[in-house]
Amino acid sequence: MPISSTLTDPAHARPEYERVLEPLPPLTLAATLPWHERLYGHSAVRKALILLLLTLLWEGAARWADNDLLLPGAWATAQAFAEELFNGQLPARAALSLSVLLKGYAAGVLLAFVLTTAAVSTRFGRDLLSTLTAMFNPLPAIALLPLAMLWFGLGEGSLVFVLIHSVLWALAVNMYSGFLTVSETLRMAGRNYGLSGLRYVLAILVPAALPAILSGLRIAWAFAWRTLIAAELVFGASSGKGGLGWYIFQNRNELYTDKVFAGLAAVVLIGLLVENLVFDTLERVTVRRWGMQR
């Protein structure tokens, strides 16, 4: 008998039956883990343990050196930090630094967006961005501070100028690299919808290149923050006022080493807060949530 006839003949059909499966046990993997493993699974706990380890090493090195003028311990620095925090010195200096930083950072981000938009829109813009980044990206921003003080005086404009330089090129390079990685399919989709110029960049390139843009914003923030503190060390010495950098410089001159370390601790803490509360949150609610980044 042909195979086709065997398959269609009811006499040769296999009898149907139903197999009853046992219900799956409840998923209690997280509940069965020991409490210390569940606690260690949180990244905030692991980072806190790293900070605690570094603090213990710092305190041990200070006790071994036994010279508070050269290396105050973590406890002495914490006492100075609390004292300067409650008397308003550290908050006032930090507010001055952050206000200048936000102005320079915002201006640098805006200029980087304009340059990269021109680079992806015209050949001249691409050549302009390539030439300018090759010229100015290797140039340290702090090296421009003497010229900035000559051009803009001893006011806030000098600091804003060097901040723009520190933000602009790092962000422009990352943003343009992200635009170049956008797939041709998305580009063709944007052109089919009649998008061009600024609308094309905002609707197609920016969402697709968002991981690279966020990475550039993070790098630009780090460059701007350390450039500002370094510039205030010089700028504060010239103008007699400033933010955290000037606070560190002033206490170093007066040999208050514990307050110098308190100022450095404030710089580090502000950097940690911005990294974890601003940039990590932005990545979590955008590129990680959308599956663009692990």
XYZ file of C-alpha atoms in Angstrom:
294
model
C 0.000 0.000 0.000
C 1.356 3.414 -0.850
C 2.558 5.568 2.015
C 0.020 8.283 1.204
C -2.829 5.765 1.486
C -1.470 4.492 4.799
C -1.401 7.986 6.233
C -4.998 8.739 5.178
C -6.500 5.321 6.052
C -8.395 5.530 9.403
C -7.578 1.886 10.133
C -3.868 2.657 10.301
C -4.229 5.930 12.299
C -2.734 5.969 15.772
C -5.201 6.305 18.601
C -5.260 9.737 20.213
C -4.553 10.074 23.884
C -4.036 12.934 26.355
C -1.170 13.027 28.778
C -1.820 14.945 31.941
C 1.240 16.907 33.010
C 2.000 17.636 36.604
C 1.927 21.341 37.510
C 5.247 23.119 37.645
C 6.589 23.814 41.108
C 6.526 27.483 42.147
C 9.612 29.477 41.263
C 11.218 30.145 44.620
C 14.828 30.551 43.473
C 15.227 34.038 44.929
C 13.697 32.961 48.231
C 16.021 29.974 48.549
C 19.176 32.058 48.118
C 20.965 33.015 51.332
C 20.320 36.560 52.501
C 23.914 37.647 51.940
C 23.820 36.486 48.301
C 20.549 38.350 47.681
C 22.065 41.446 49.278
C 25.260 41.126 47.253
C 23.177 40.981 44.071
C 22.483 44.723 44.321
C 25.062 46.884 42.563
C 24.659 49.662 45.150
C 25.749 47.270 47.901
C 28.799 46.140 45.928
C 29.817 49.747 45.234
C 29.368 50.604 48.924
C 31.637 47.708 49.865
C 34.301 48.970 47.447
C 34.108 52.445 48.986
C 34.334 50.951 52.469
C 37.423 48.959 51.487
C 39.107 52.045 50.017
C 38.277 54.009 53.183
C 39.823 51.330 55.387
C 42.961 51.279 53.240
C 43.138 55.073 53.442
C 42.784 55.043 57.226
C 45.415 52.338 57.532
C 47.869 54.269 55.343
C 47.290 57.439 57.388
C 47.926 55.624 60.674
C 51.061 54.078 59.248
C 52.346 57.487 58.030
C 51.406 59.097 61.388
C 51.555 62.639 59.987
C 48.260 64.537 59.781
C 49.913 67.382 57.893
C 50.876 65.111 54.986
C 48.059 62.534 55.088
C 45.079 62.982 57.393
C 43.045 59.868 58.013
C 39.552 59.117 56.796
C 38.049 59.898 60.207
C 39.808 63.276 60.460
C 38.694 64.105 56.915
C 35.114 63.096 57.750
C 35.161 65.410 60.773
C 36.463 68.319 58.677
C 33.912 67.509 55.952
C 31.033 67.553 58.468
C 32.274 70.800 60.018
C 32.588 72.571 56.657
C 29.251 71.125 55.553
C 27.355 72.463 58.544
C 28.996 75.901 58.504
C 27.995 76.299 54.857
C 31.433 76.535 53.272
C 31.312 73.357 51.192
C 27.699 73.811 49.971
C 28.412 77.406 48.927
C 31.606 76.473 47.067
C 29.957 73.478 45.420
C 27.021 75.621 44.304
C 29.404 78.116 42.685
C 31.261 75.362 40.844
C 28.105 73.624 39.655
C 26.509 76.847 38.413
C 29.553 77.588 36.237
C 29.749 73.959 35.141
C 26.138 73.848 33.968
C 26.596 76.961 31.837
C 29.726 75.678 30.122
C 28.341 72.157 29.775
C 25.075 73.317 28.216
C 26.888 75.600 25.765
C 29.309 72.812 24.814
C 26.475 70.328 24.229
C 24.619 72.812 22.029
C 27.694 73.581 19.916
C 28.529 69.863 19.581
C 25.008 69.173 18.319
C 25.255 72.001 15.776
C 28.617 70.767 14.476
C 27.555 67.134 14.180
C 24.268 68.095 12.522
C 26.215 70.059 9.926
C 28.653 67.146 9.540
C 25.916 64.621 8.675
C 24.091 67.093 6.429
C 26.828 68.547 4.221
C 30.274 67.574 2.972
C 31.703 70.890 4.120
C 30.339 70.289 7.628
C 31.965 66.845 7.709
C 35.326 68.275 6.661
C 34.951 71.111 9.166
C 34.240 68.769 12.070
C 37.065 66.428 11.117
C 39.567 69.280 10.871
C 38.523 71.016 14.090
C 38.511 67.840 16.174
C 41.949 66.857 14.855
C 43.234 70.316 15.809
C 41.601 70.992 19.168
C 40.679 67.637 20.688
C 44.296 66.846 21.727
C 44.698 70.340 23.205
C 44.203 70.356 27.010
C 41.456 72.740 28.040
C 43.459 74.045 30.984
C 46.164 75.217 28.562
C 43.679 77.748 27.182
C 43.033 79.329 30.586
C 45.738 82.060 30.252
C 44.270 83.115 26.890
C 40.754 82.942 28.304
C 41.734 85.209 31.195
C 43.312 87.613 28.699
C 40.231 87.659 26.461
C 37.429 87.452 29.031
C 39.089 88.867 32.120
C 38.868 87.456 35.636
C 35.153 86.821 35.493
C 33.073 83.729 34.971
C 33.486 83.895 31.203
C 37.025 82.510 31.369
C 35.870 79.352 33.109
C 32.920 78.920 30.768
C 35.250 79.206 27.779
C 37.569 76.403 28.917
C 34.554 74.277 29.873
C 33.111 74.621 26.385
C 36.417 73.468 24.951
C 36.558 70.433 27.254
C 32.971 69.397 26.438
C 32.670 70.228 22.756
C 35.206 67.964 21.074
C 34.736 64.856 23.222
C 30.978 64.969 22.740
C 31.173 65.820 19.034
C 33.439 62.837 18.320
C 31.147 60.405 20.146
C 27.985 61.864 18.662
C 29.292 61.791 15.107
C 30.576 58.218 15.547
C 27.121 57.241 16.752
C 25.486 58.876 13.741
C 27.788 56.931 11.409
C 26.707 53.607 12.948
C 23.001 54.155 12.207
C 21.841 51.449 9.820
C 21.091 52.277 6.220
C 17.586 50.849 6.639
C 16.677 53.527 9.178
C 18.240 56.199 6.995
C 16.200 55.084 3.977
C 13.044 54.984 6.116
C 13.625 58.583 7.145
C 14.188 59.668 3.554
C 11.040 57.836 2.433
C 9.055 59.862 4.943
C 10.498 63.031 3.445
C 12.667 63.910 6.439
C 15.727 66.072 5.909
C 17.961 68.460 7.776
C 17.188 68.980 11.455
C 14.012 66.857 11.379
C 15.976 63.946 9.928
C 18.638 64.234 12.646
C 16.142 64.508 15.530
C 13.726 61.818 14.339
C 16.151 59.210 12.929
C 19.781 59.728 13.898
C 19.475 60.854 17.518
C 17.224 57.972 18.714
C 19.296 55.372 16.846
C 22.622 56.772 18.117
C 21.414 57.387 21.675
C 23.867 54.936 23.358
C 26.833 56.720 21.775
C 25.362 60.120 22.640
C 24.869 59.175 26.292
C 28.412 57.825 26.405
C 29.671 61.108 24.971
C 27.666 63.101 27.504
C 29.165 61.044 30.332
C 32.724 61.515 29.041
C 32.142 65.229 28.451
C 30.823 65.611 32.004
C 33.956 63.983 33.446
C 36.196 66.192 31.310
C 34.269 69.319 32.284
C 34.236 68.550 36.018
C 37.951 67.913 36.324
C 38.777 70.851 34.031
C 36.678 73.167 36.200
C 38.392 72.112 39.424
C 41.836 72.475 37.841
C 40.926 75.852 36.347
C 39.601 77.128 39.664
C 42.928 76.324 41.282
C 44.546 78.851 38.922
C 41.599 81.160 38.456
C 40.893 81.338 42.170
C 44.512 82.227 42.872
C 44.169 85.125 40.440
C 40.745 86.447 41.369
C 40.534 85.525 45.047
C 37.230 83.701 44.710
C 35.848 80.540 43.231
C 34.295 77.201 43.932
C 35.662 73.919 45.195
C 38.967 74.320 43.371
C 39.628 77.635 45.067
C 38.543 76.140 48.405
C 41.162 73.392 48.022
C 43.848 75.883 46.964
C 43.117 78.251 49.841
C 43.223 75.555 52.522
C 46.407 74.122 51.048
C 48.065 77.533 51.476
C 46.904 77.659 55.098
C 48.088 74.052 55.712
C 44.616 72.785 56.608
C 45.264 69.436 54.992
C 42.143 67.847 56.466
C 40.029 70.539 54.772
C 41.929 69.973 51.524
C 40.932 66.318 51.670
C 37.389 67.356 52.587
C 37.246 69.448 49.415
C 38.597 66.548 47.374
C 35.994 64.277 48.974
C 33.278 66.744 47.940
C 34.547 66.661 44.349
C 34.498 62.857 44.364
C 31.050 62.628 45.974
C 29.524 65.049 43.469
C 31.038 62.997 40.650
C 29.603 59.780 42.088
C 26.161 61.314 42.553
C 26.026 62.645 39.006
C 27.219 59.330 37.557
C 24.778 57.178 39.528
C 21.742 59.447 39.817
C 21.818 61.210 36.452
C 23.601 59.164 33.798
C 22.774 55.694 35.140
C 19.118 56.717 35.453
C 19.101 58.089 31.910
C 20.573 54.855 30.561
C 18.167 52.717 32.575
C 15.014 54.481 31.392
C 16.141 54.768 27.764
C 18.702 52.542 26.076
C 18.572 49.649 28.578
C 14.804 49.686 28.722
C 14.599 49.697 24.923
C 17.103 46.840 24.593
C 19.755 48.991 22.877
C 22.327 48.298 25.607
C 22.879 45.535 28.121
